[in-house]
Coordinates of C-alpha atoms and ligand atoms in Angstrom, one line a residue:
M1 CA -8.3 6.5 -29.4
V2 CA -4.8 6.6 -31.3
N3 CA -2.5 7.1 -28.4
D4 CA 1.1 9.4 -28.9
T5 CA 4.1 7.5 -28.9
I6 CA 6.2 7.1 -25.7
V7 CA 10.0 6.0 -26.1
A8 CA 12.8 5.2 -22.6
I9 CA 15.4 4.3 -21.6
A10 CA 14.2 0.9 -19.6
T11 CA 17.9 0.2 -17.9
P12 CA 19.4 2.2 -15.4
P13 CA 22.1 5.3 -15.7
G14 CA 25.4 4.3 -16.6
R15 CA 27.3 2.3 -18.4
G16 CA 26.0 -1.4 -19.2
G17 CA 26.6 -4.8 -21.1
V18 CA 23.6 -4.0 -22.8
G19 CA 21.0 -1.0 -22.9
I20 CA 17.8 -1.2 -23.3
V21 CA 15.4 1.4 -25.3
R22 CA 11.4 0.9 -25.5
I23 CA 9.0 2.3 -27.2
S24 CA 5.0 2.2 -26.6
G25 CA 2.7 3.3 -29.8
D26 CA 0.3 1.9 -31.8
R27 CA 1.3 2.6 -35.2
L28 CA 4.8 1.3 -34.7
A29 CA 5.6 -1.6 -37.2
G30 CA 5.8 1.2 -40.1
W31 CA 8.9 2.9 -38.1
L32 CA 10.7 -0.3 -38.6
P33 CA 12.1 0.2 -41.7
A34 CA 12.9 3.7 -41.5
L35 CA 14.8 2.8 -37.9
V36 CA 16.3 -1.1 -38.8
D37 CA 18.1 -2.6 -42.0
R38 CA 16.1 -5.6 -42.2
A39 CA 12.7 -7.1 -42.0
V40 CA 11.6 -7.9 -38.6
R41 CA 9.1 -10.8 -37.1
P42 CA 6.5 -10.1 -34.3
R43 CA 8.1 -11.3 -31.3
Q44 CA 11.1 -12.6 -32.5
A45 CA 14.7 -11.1 -31.6
T46 CA 15.9 -10.0 -34.5
H47 CA 19.8 -9.4 -34.7
C48 CA 19.7 -6.2 -36.9
R49 CA 21.3 -2.5 -37.3
F50 CA 19.9 0.2 -35.9
L51 CA 19.8 2.6 -38.2
A52 CA 19.4 7.0 -38.2
D53 CA 17.7 9.1 -40.7
D54 CA 20.7 9.4 -43.2
R55 CA 21.2 5.7 -42.6
A56 CA 24.5 5.8 -40.3
I57 CA 24.4 3.0 -37.8
I58 CA 23.8 4.2 -34.6
D59 CA 24.2 0.9 -32.9
E60 CA 23.4 -2.4 -33.5
G61 CA 22.1 -5.3 -31.4
L62 CA 18.5 -7.4 -31.0
L63 CA 15.2 -5.6 -32.3
L64 CA 11.9 -7.1 -30.9
F65 CA 8.3 -6.2 -31.9
F66 CA 5.3 -7.0 -29.9
P67 CA 2.6 -6.1 -31.9
G68 CA -0.2 -4.5 -29.7
P69 CA -2.5 -5.8 -28.1
G70 CA -0.4 -9.2 -27.1
S71 CA 2.4 -6.7 -25.8
F72 CA 3.0 -5.4 -22.4
T73 CA 1.0 -1.9 -22.7
G74 CA -1.4 -3.7 -24.8
E75 CA -0.6 -1.2 -27.7
D76 CA 2.5 -1.7 -30.0
V77 CA 6.2 -2.3 -28.4
I78 CA 9.7 -1.9 -29.8
E79 CA 12.6 -2.8 -27.8
L80 CA 15.7 -1.5 -29.3
Q81 CA 18.9 -3.9 -27.1
G82 CA 21.9 -2.2 -28.1
H83 CA 25.2 -1.7 -26.0
G84 CA 25.0 -0.7 -22.7
S85 CA 26.4 3.4 -23.4
P86 CA 24.6 6.4 -22.5
V87 CA 25.5 8.1 -25.7
V88 CA 24.1 5.5 -27.8
L89 CA 20.9 5.2 -25.4
D90 CA 20.7 8.5 -26.0
L91 CA 20.7 8.6 -29.6
L92 CA 18.4 5.8 -30.0
V93 CA 16.1 7.9 -28.1
R94 CA 16.5 10.9 -29.9
R95 CA 16.1 8.9 -33.2
A96 CA 12.7 7.6 -31.9
L97 CA 11.8 11.5 -31.2
E98 CA 12.8 12.3 -34.9
L99 CA 10.2 9.8 -35.5
G100 CA 7.5 11.3 -33.7
A101 CA 7.5 9.9 -29.9
R102 CA 8.1 12.4 -27.1
V103 CA 9.8 11.1 -23.6
A104 CA 7.9 9.1 -21.7
R105 CA 6.8 10.2 -17.8
P106 CA 7.7 7.9 -15.0
G107 CA 5.5 4.9 -14.9
E108 CA 3.4 5.8 -18.0
F109 CA 4.2 2.6 -19.6
S110 CA 2.8 0.6 -16.3
E111 CA -0.4 3.3 -16.4
R112 CA -0.8 2.5 -20.3
A113 CA -0.9 -1.1 -19.7
F114 CA -3.9 -0.5 -16.9
L115 CA -5.7 1.9 -18.9
N116 CA -5.7 -1.3 -21.9
G117 CA -6.6 -3.9 -19.0
K118 CA -3.8 -5.8 -19.5
L119 CA -3.0 -5.2 -15.5
D120 CA -5.2 -4.1 -13.2
L121 CA -4.2 -1.2 -10.6
V122 CA -3.1 -3.7 -7.6
Q123 CA -0.7 -4.9 -10.5
A124 CA 0.3 -1.9 -12.1
E125 CA 1.3 -1.2 -8.5
A126 CA 2.8 -4.3 -8.0
V127 CA 5.7 -3.8 -10.8
A128 CA 6.6 -0.5 -9.1
D129 CA 7.0 -2.7 -5.5
L130 CA 8.6 -5.9 -7.1
V131 CA 11.3 -3.3 -8.9
A132 CA 11.8 -1.5 -5.9
A133 CA 12.2 -4.2 -3.7
D134 CA 14.9 -4.4 -1.3
S135 CA 14.4 -8.0 0.5
E136 CA 13.7 -11.7 -0.7
T137 CA 10.3 -11.3 0.9
A138 CA 9.7 -8.2 -0.4
A139 CA 10.0 -9.0 -4.2
R140 CA 8.4 -12.5 -3.5
A141 CA 5.3 -10.6 -2.2
A142 CA 5.7 -8.2 -5.3
Q143 CA 5.5 -11.2 -7.3
A144 CA 2.5 -13.1 -6.0
S145 CA 0.7 -9.6 -6.3
L146 CA 1.7 -8.6 -10.1
Q147 CA 0.6 -12.7 -10.6
G148 CA -2.9 -11.2 -9.8
E149 CA -2.9 -13.5 -6.3
F150 CA -4.5 -9.9 -4.4
S151 CA -6.7 -8.7 -6.9
R152 CA -8.0 -12.4 -7.2
R153 CA -9.0 -12.5 -3.7
V154 CA -10.5 -8.9 -4.0
R155 CA -13.0 -10.2 -6.6
E156 CA -14.1 -13.0 -4.2
V157 CA -15.3 -10.6 -2.2
V158 CA -16.9 -8.3 -4.8
E159 CA -18.6 -11.3 -6.4
G160 CA -20.1 -12.7 -3.3
L161 CA -21.0 -9.0 -2.5
V162 CA -22.2 -8.2 -6.2
A163 CA -24.9 -11.4 -5.0
V164 CA -26.3 -9.8 -2.3
R165 CA -26.4 -6.5 -3.9
V166 CA -28.4 -8.2 -6.7
L167 CA -31.3 -9.4 -4.2
V168 CA -31.7 -5.8 -2.2
E169 CA -31.7 -4.5 -5.3
A170 CA -34.1 -6.5 -6.7
G171 CA -36.2 -6.5 -3.9
L172 CA -36.0 -2.0 -4.7
D173 CA -36.7 -2.3 -8.2
F174 CA -39.7 -5.4 -8.0
S175 CA -41.4 -5.0 -5.0
E176 CA -44.4 -5.1 -6.9
E177 CA -44.1 -8.1 -8.6
D178 CA -44.4 -11.8 -7.6
I179 CA -40.4 -12.8 -7.0
E180 CA -39.1 -14.6 -4.2
L181 CA -36.9 -11.7 -2.2
A182 CA -33.7 -12.7 0.6
S183 CA -35.2 -12.0 4.0
P184 CA -33.0 -10.3 6.7
E185 CA -31.7 -13.3 8.5
Q186 CA -30.4 -14.6 4.9
L187 CA -29.1 -10.9 3.7
A188 CA -27.4 -10.9 7.5
M189 CA -25.8 -14.5 7.1
R190 CA -24.5 -13.5 3.9
L191 CA -23.4 -10.3 5.1
E192 CA -21.3 -11.8 8.1
D193 CA -19.8 -14.1 5.6
L194 CA -18.6 -11.2 3.9
E195 CA -17.2 -9.4 6.7
G196 CA -15.3 -12.8 7.8
R197 CA -13.8 -12.9 4.3
L198 CA -12.7 -8.7 4.2
T199 CA -11.2 -9.5 7.3
G200 CA -8.9 -12.2 6.8
L201 CA -8.1 -10.3 3.4
M202 CA -7.5 -7.5 5.9
G203 CA -4.6 -9.9 8.1
A204 CA -2.8 -10.3 4.5
A205 CA -3.2 -7.4 3.2
R206 CA -1.1 -5.7 6.6
Q207 CA 1.3 -8.5 6.1
G208 CA 2.1 -7.2 2.8
S209 CA 2.2 -3.8 3.7
V210 CA 4.9 -4.4 6.8
I211 CA 6.7 -5.7 4.1
R212 CA 5.9 -2.9 1.9
E213 CA 6.9 -0.4 4.4
G214 CA 7.5 -1.7 7.5
L215 CA 5.7 -1.3 11.3
R216 CA 5.4 2.4 12.3
V217 CA 5.7 2.9 16.0
A218 CA 4.8 6.2 17.6
I219 CA 6.9 7.5 20.3
V220 CA 4.5 8.6 23.0
G221 CA 4.3 9.9 26.7
K222 CA 4.6 12.8 28.9
P223 CA 7.3 15.8 28.1
N224 CA 10.3 15.0 29.4
A225 CA 9.9 11.2 29.8
G226 CA 12.6 10.5 27.6
K227 CA 11.1 9.7 24.0
S228 CA 13.2 11.5 22.0
S229 CA 16.3 9.6 24.2
L230 CA 14.6 6.4 23.4
L231 CA 14.3 7.0 19.4
N232 CA 18.2 7.8 19.3
A233 CA 19.0 4.8 21.0
L234 CA 16.8 2.6 19.2
S235 CA 18.5 4.0 16.1
G236 CA 21.4 4.8 17.4
V237 CA 21.9 8.3 15.7
D238 CA 20.9 11.6 16.7
S239 CA 18.3 12.6 14.9
A240 CA 15.1 13.5 17.5
I241 CA 16.0 16.8 19.8
V242 CA 16.8 15.8 23.2
S243 CA 16.7 18.8 25.8
A244 CA 15.7 18.9 29.5
L245 CA 13.3 20.9 29.2
P246 CA 10.1 20.0 28.9
G247 CA 8.1 20.1 25.6
T248 CA 10.9 20.9 22.7
T249 CA 10.0 18.3 20.5
R250 CA 7.2 19.7 18.7
D251 CA 7.8 17.8 15.3
V252 CA 7.2 14.0 14.7
V253 CA 10.7 12.7 14.0
R254 CA 11.1 9.6 11.7
D255 CA 14.0 6.9 11.7
T256 CA 14.0 4.1 10.4
V257 CA 15.7 1.1 12.0
T258 CA 15.7 -2.5 10.5
L259 CA 15.3 -5.2 13.3
G260 CA 15.2 -9.5 12.8
G261 CA 14.7 -8.6 9.2
V262 CA 12.0 -6.0 9.3
A263 CA 12.2 -2.5 9.1
F264 CA 10.3 0.0 11.7
Q265 CA 9.9 3.4 11.2
L266 CA 10.1 5.2 14.7
F267 CA 8.0 8.7 15.0
D268 CA 9.1 10.5 18.0
T269 CA 5.9 12.5 19.1
A270 CA 5.6 15.9 21.5
G271 CA 4.7 15.5 24.8
L272 CA 1.0 14.5 25.1
R273 CA -0.3 17.5 27.5
D274 CA -2.1 20.4 27.1
T275 CA -1.0 23.3 26.1
D276 CA -1.5 27.3 24.9
D277 CA 1.0 27.5 23.3
P278 CA -0.6 26.8 19.6
V279 CA 2.8 25.2 17.6
E280 CA 3.1 22.8 20.7
R281 CA -0.6 22.3 20.3
E282 CA -0.5 21.0 16.9
G283 CA 2.9 19.3 17.8
V284 CA 0.1 17.2 20.4
R285 CA -2.5 17.0 17.0
R286 CA 0.1 15.6 15.0
A287 CA 1.2 13.3 17.8
H288 CA -2.6 11.8 18.4
S289 CA -2.9 11.3 14.3
E290 CA 0.6 9.5 14.6
M291 CA -1.0 7.0 17.0
D292 CA -3.5 6.6 15.2
R293 CA -2.0 5.4 11.8
A294 CA 0.9 3.3 13.9
D295 CA 0.9 -0.4 14.2
L296 CA 2.6 0.2 17.4
V297 CA 2.6 2.6 20.3
L298 CA 5.2 2.6 22.4
L299 CA 4.2 4.7 26.0
V300 CA 7.0 6.1 27.4
V301 CA 6.9 6.8 31.0
D302 CA 9.5 8.0 34.1
S303 CA 10.1 5.2 35.7
Q304 CA 11.0 7.6 38.8
V305 CA 7.6 8.8 38.7
A306 CA 5.4 5.9 37.6
E307 CA 4.2 3.2 40.0
V308 CA 5.2 0.5 37.8
R309 CA 3.6 -2.6 39.8
D310 CA 0.7 -2.1 37.9
A311 CA 0.9 -2.8 34.6
Q312 CA -3.5 -1.3 33.8
A313 CA -2.2 1.9 35.4
L314 CA 0.4 3.4 33.7
V315 CA -2.2 3.5 31.1
P316 CA -4.0 6.7 31.1
E317 CA -7.7 6.5 29.9
E318 CA -6.8 7.7 26.0
F319 CA -4.7 4.6 25.3
A320 CA -7.0 1.8 26.8
A321 CA -8.0 1.6 22.7
Y322 CA -4.6 0.8 22.1
A323 CA -4.2 -1.7 24.8
R324 CA -6.7 -3.3 24.2
A325 CA -5.8 -4.0 20.2
G326 CA -2.6 -5.4 21.5
R327 CA -1.0 -2.3 19.8
L328 CA 0.2 -0.7 23.0
T329 CA 3.8 -1.5 24.9
V330 CA 5.0 0.5 27.9
V331 CA 8.0 1.5 28.2
C332 CA 9.4 2.4 31.5
N333 CA 12.4 4.7 31.1
K334 CA 15.0 6.3 33.4
I335 CA 15.6 2.5 35.4
D336 CA 19.3 3.9 35.9
L337 CA 17.8 6.8 38.1
S338 CA 15.2 4.5 39.9
L339 CA 16.9 1.4 40.5
L340 CA 14.2 -1.1 38.5
T341 CA 15.6 -4.1 37.0
A342 CA 15.4 -3.5 33.2
G343 CA 13.4 -6.2 30.7
I344 CA 9.8 -7.3 31.0
V345 CA 8.3 -5.4 34.0
G346 CA 4.7 -6.1 33.7
S347 CA 2.4 -8.0 30.8
D348 CA -1.2 -7.1 29.5
P349 CA -0.7 -4.5 28.4
P350 CA 3.7 -5.6 28.3
V351 CA 5.8 -3.0 29.9
V352 CA 9.8 -3.0 29.5
A353 CA 11.9 -1.5 31.5
V354 CA 15.0 0.3 30.0
S355 CA 17.4 3.1 30.1
A356 CA 17.7 5.5 27.0
V357 CA 21.0 6.7 28.9
T358 CA 22.8 3.8 30.0
G359 CA 21.4 1.1 27.4
A360 CA 19.7 -1.7 29.8
G361 CA 17.0 -3.4 28.5
L362 CA 17.4 -1.8 25.1
E363 CA 17.3 -5.3 23.8
V364 CA 14.6 -6.5 25.2
L365 CA 12.8 -3.8 24.1
R366 CA 13.9 -4.5 20.7
N367 CA 12.7 -8.4 20.7
R368 CA 9.2 -7.1 21.9
L369 CA 9.2 -4.2 18.3
V370 CA 10.3 -7.8 16.6
E371 CA 7.9 -9.9 18.3
A372 CA 5.2 -7.5 17.4
A373 CA 6.2 -7.3 13.9
Q374 CA 5.7 -11.1 13.5
V375 CA 2.1 -11.1 15.0
R376 CA 1.4 -8.8 12.7
G377 CA 4.1 -9.6 10.3
G378 CA 4.3 -14.0 9.2
T379 CA 5.2 -13.2 5.9
E380 CA 5.0 -16.6 4.4
G381 CA 2.5 -16.8 1.1
A382 CA 1.8 -12.6 1.5
F383 CA 1.0 -10.3 -1.0
M384 CA 2.4 -6.9 -1.4
A385 CA -0.2 -4.2 -0.4
R386 CA -0.4 -0.6 -0.1
R387 CA -1.9 1.6 3.1
R388 CA -4.1 2.6 0.2
H389 CA -5.6 -1.1 0.0
L390 CA -5.3 -1.1 3.6
A391 CA -7.5 2.0 4.1
A392 CA -10.4 0.8 1.1
L393 CA -10.5 -2.7 3.0
D394 CA -11.0 -0.9 6.0
K395 CA -13.8 1.3 4.4
A396 CA -15.5 -1.2 2.6
L397 CA -15.7 -3.2 5.5
G398 CA -17.1 -0.2 7.5
H399 CA -19.8 -0.2 4.9
L400 CA -20.7 -3.8 5.4
Q401 CA -20.4 -3.5 9.3
Q402 CA -22.8 -0.6 9.4
A403 CA -25.3 -2.7 6.4
R404 CA -25.9 -5.3 8.9
R405 CA -25.7 -3.5 12.3
N406 CA -29.1 -1.9 10.6
L407 CA -30.6 -4.7 9.1
A408 CA -33.5 -3.9 10.7
T409 CA -34.0 -0.4 10.6
L410 CA -32.2 0.7 7.5
L411 CA -34.3 1.5 4.2
P412 CA -34.1 -0.6 1.5
E413 CA -32.3 2.1 -0.2
L414 CA -30.1 3.0 2.5
L415 CA -29.0 0.0 2.6
A416 CA -28.2 -0.7 -1.0
E417 CA -26.4 2.8 -0.8
E418 CA -24.3 0.8 2.3
L419 CA -23.5 -2.3 0.3
R420 CA -22.6 -0.1 -3.1
Q421 CA -20.0 2.2 -1.3
A422 CA -18.5 -1.5 0.0
Q423 CA -18.1 -2.3 -3.6
H424 CA -16.8 1.4 -4.8
A425 CA -14.2 0.9 -1.8
L426 CA -13.2 -2.5 -3.2
G427 CA -13.1 -1.5 -6.6
S428 CA -10.9 1.5 -6.1
I429 CA -8.3 -1.1 -5.1
T430 CA -7.8 -2.8 -8.3
G431 CA -9.8 0.3 -10.1
E432 CA -12.0 -2.2 -12.1
F433 CA -15.6 -1.0 -10.6
T434 CA -17.9 -0.2 -13.4
S435 CA -21.1 0.3 -12.7
E436 CA -22.3 -1.6 -15.6
D437 CA -20.9 -4.5 -13.9
L438 CA -23.6 -4.5 -11.3
L439 CA -26.3 -4.2 -14.1
G440 CA -24.8 -7.0 -16.4
E441 CA -25.0 -9.3 -12.8
I442 CA -28.5 -8.3 -12.0
F443 CA -29.5 -9.0 -15.8
S444 CA -27.6 -12.5 -15.8
G445 CA -28.3 -13.7 -12.9
F446 CA -32.2 -13.3 -12.8
C447 CA -34.7 -13.9 -15.9
I448 CA -37.2 -11.0 -16.3
G449 CA -37.2 -12.1 -19.6
K450 CA -38.2 -7.9 -20.7
Ligands
GDP1 P1 11.2 13.9 25.7 O1 10.8 14.8 25.8 O2 10.3 12.7 26.2 O3 11.5 13.7 24.3 O4 12.8 13.6 26.4 P2 14.1 13.6 26.4 O5 14.6 12.4 25.3 O6 14.3 14.8 25.9 O7 14.5 13.7 27.2 C1 14.3 14.8 28.3 C2 15.6 14.5 29.7 O8 15.6 13.3 30.5 C3 16.7 14.6 29.2 O9 17.7 15.4 29.9 C4 17.5 13.5 28.9 O10 18.5 12.8 29.0 C5 17.4 12.4 30.2 N1 16.8 11.3 30.0 C6 16.4 10.7 28.9 N2 16.7 9.4 28.8 C7 17.2 9.3 30.5 C8 17.6 7.7 31.1 O11 17.0 6.5 30.5 N3 17.9 7.6 32.0 C9 18.5 9.3 32.3 N4 19.3 9.5 33.9 N5 18.0 10.8 31.8 C10 17.1 10.2 30.8

């Protein structure tokens, strides 16, 4: 298929020493005589004049020509490096439009690189993350993903999975014939091994997502416990509504604070209580979904009414799972009224006593957040990952676990389906899954002979 030709200014808006216009399309070699005043060699910088339709000089500078498929997009690419003037760059874009290009959509060069198999989906996303990186750690992690580190590890798991699918599907297709099939024990072992690798990969991906997106912290608790006040005290901005009437924070407010080099996204949630008010009920529903997506839950309790000595007793049943997963910290607030000592007052789950009003204990709480980030963070050797990737890894793991748990009872067809779905989820990460891969693998791995 012949793609249309796209053009865009590649350098940031405004004036600069150099400005770059990039063009990508299927047949750009023919454009060169109309565009510049001299012959151009592929992949070499040529100093030349950039010409208008009437051969007037628009600018002079360097031209780079990368014939496809050996280019970023896989198509012919022309890069014009002229003076960094918005007017000149506009004229160059208009010249390309005259010659038949159209203005590129955001991300369209990377999209073409993906469609033409120059980058997988993770790498294409890493291009955007690298450009957007706001710390050295983030840049390094994006670079690791761009270099294919993450994709390679996903592919390793996919390969292992394909091998198991080959065994299972062979059992389906050739059960009548006299070939050796894998025993349930063998399958269980292999699935367990894959689960282990997937779990390791998820750990690394979670670190990557912390680098990229920060840690999500949901602040929850009964109405009037001081959630909004705590959020304001932590972020130092009056972004949440503080009120002495219970039940006023109906929406999820978001703020970002950077502590110890990690960004924390703080979400204030509606007070958790049963209510008949439909608006408030919606707020409570959102609070629960916010908690499920949070890396860390801060449960705020009023130290005047809570029995602080027993950390476990502070945690209502509905929070027990978060506590077991090490995602819950209890914040005993309003210690200025209860005269409790500021700081850590309990463990398992950790309990920090603070006053959102006087600021006592907040430093300890901040340190606790940073600590929690490090457990999840540890940014050495990380690659960039997004929540989409985490969700897909999680889904794949779910299917594998489902398959292994029910190995004895599951119909072979359903087992095969779980595995197929696991692979599909992983394939959605890199964007490279096709069922032909599997067929190819089956036929090359088995010597069936006909
Ligand atoms: P939310 O409903 O949990 O968001 O609670 P708010 O943050 O709106 O606070 C409820 C009331 O408690 C407000 O009047 C706050 O000023 C007050 N409050 C919050 N934290 C403290 C604290 O640490 N000490 C004292 N004395 N009052 C507090």
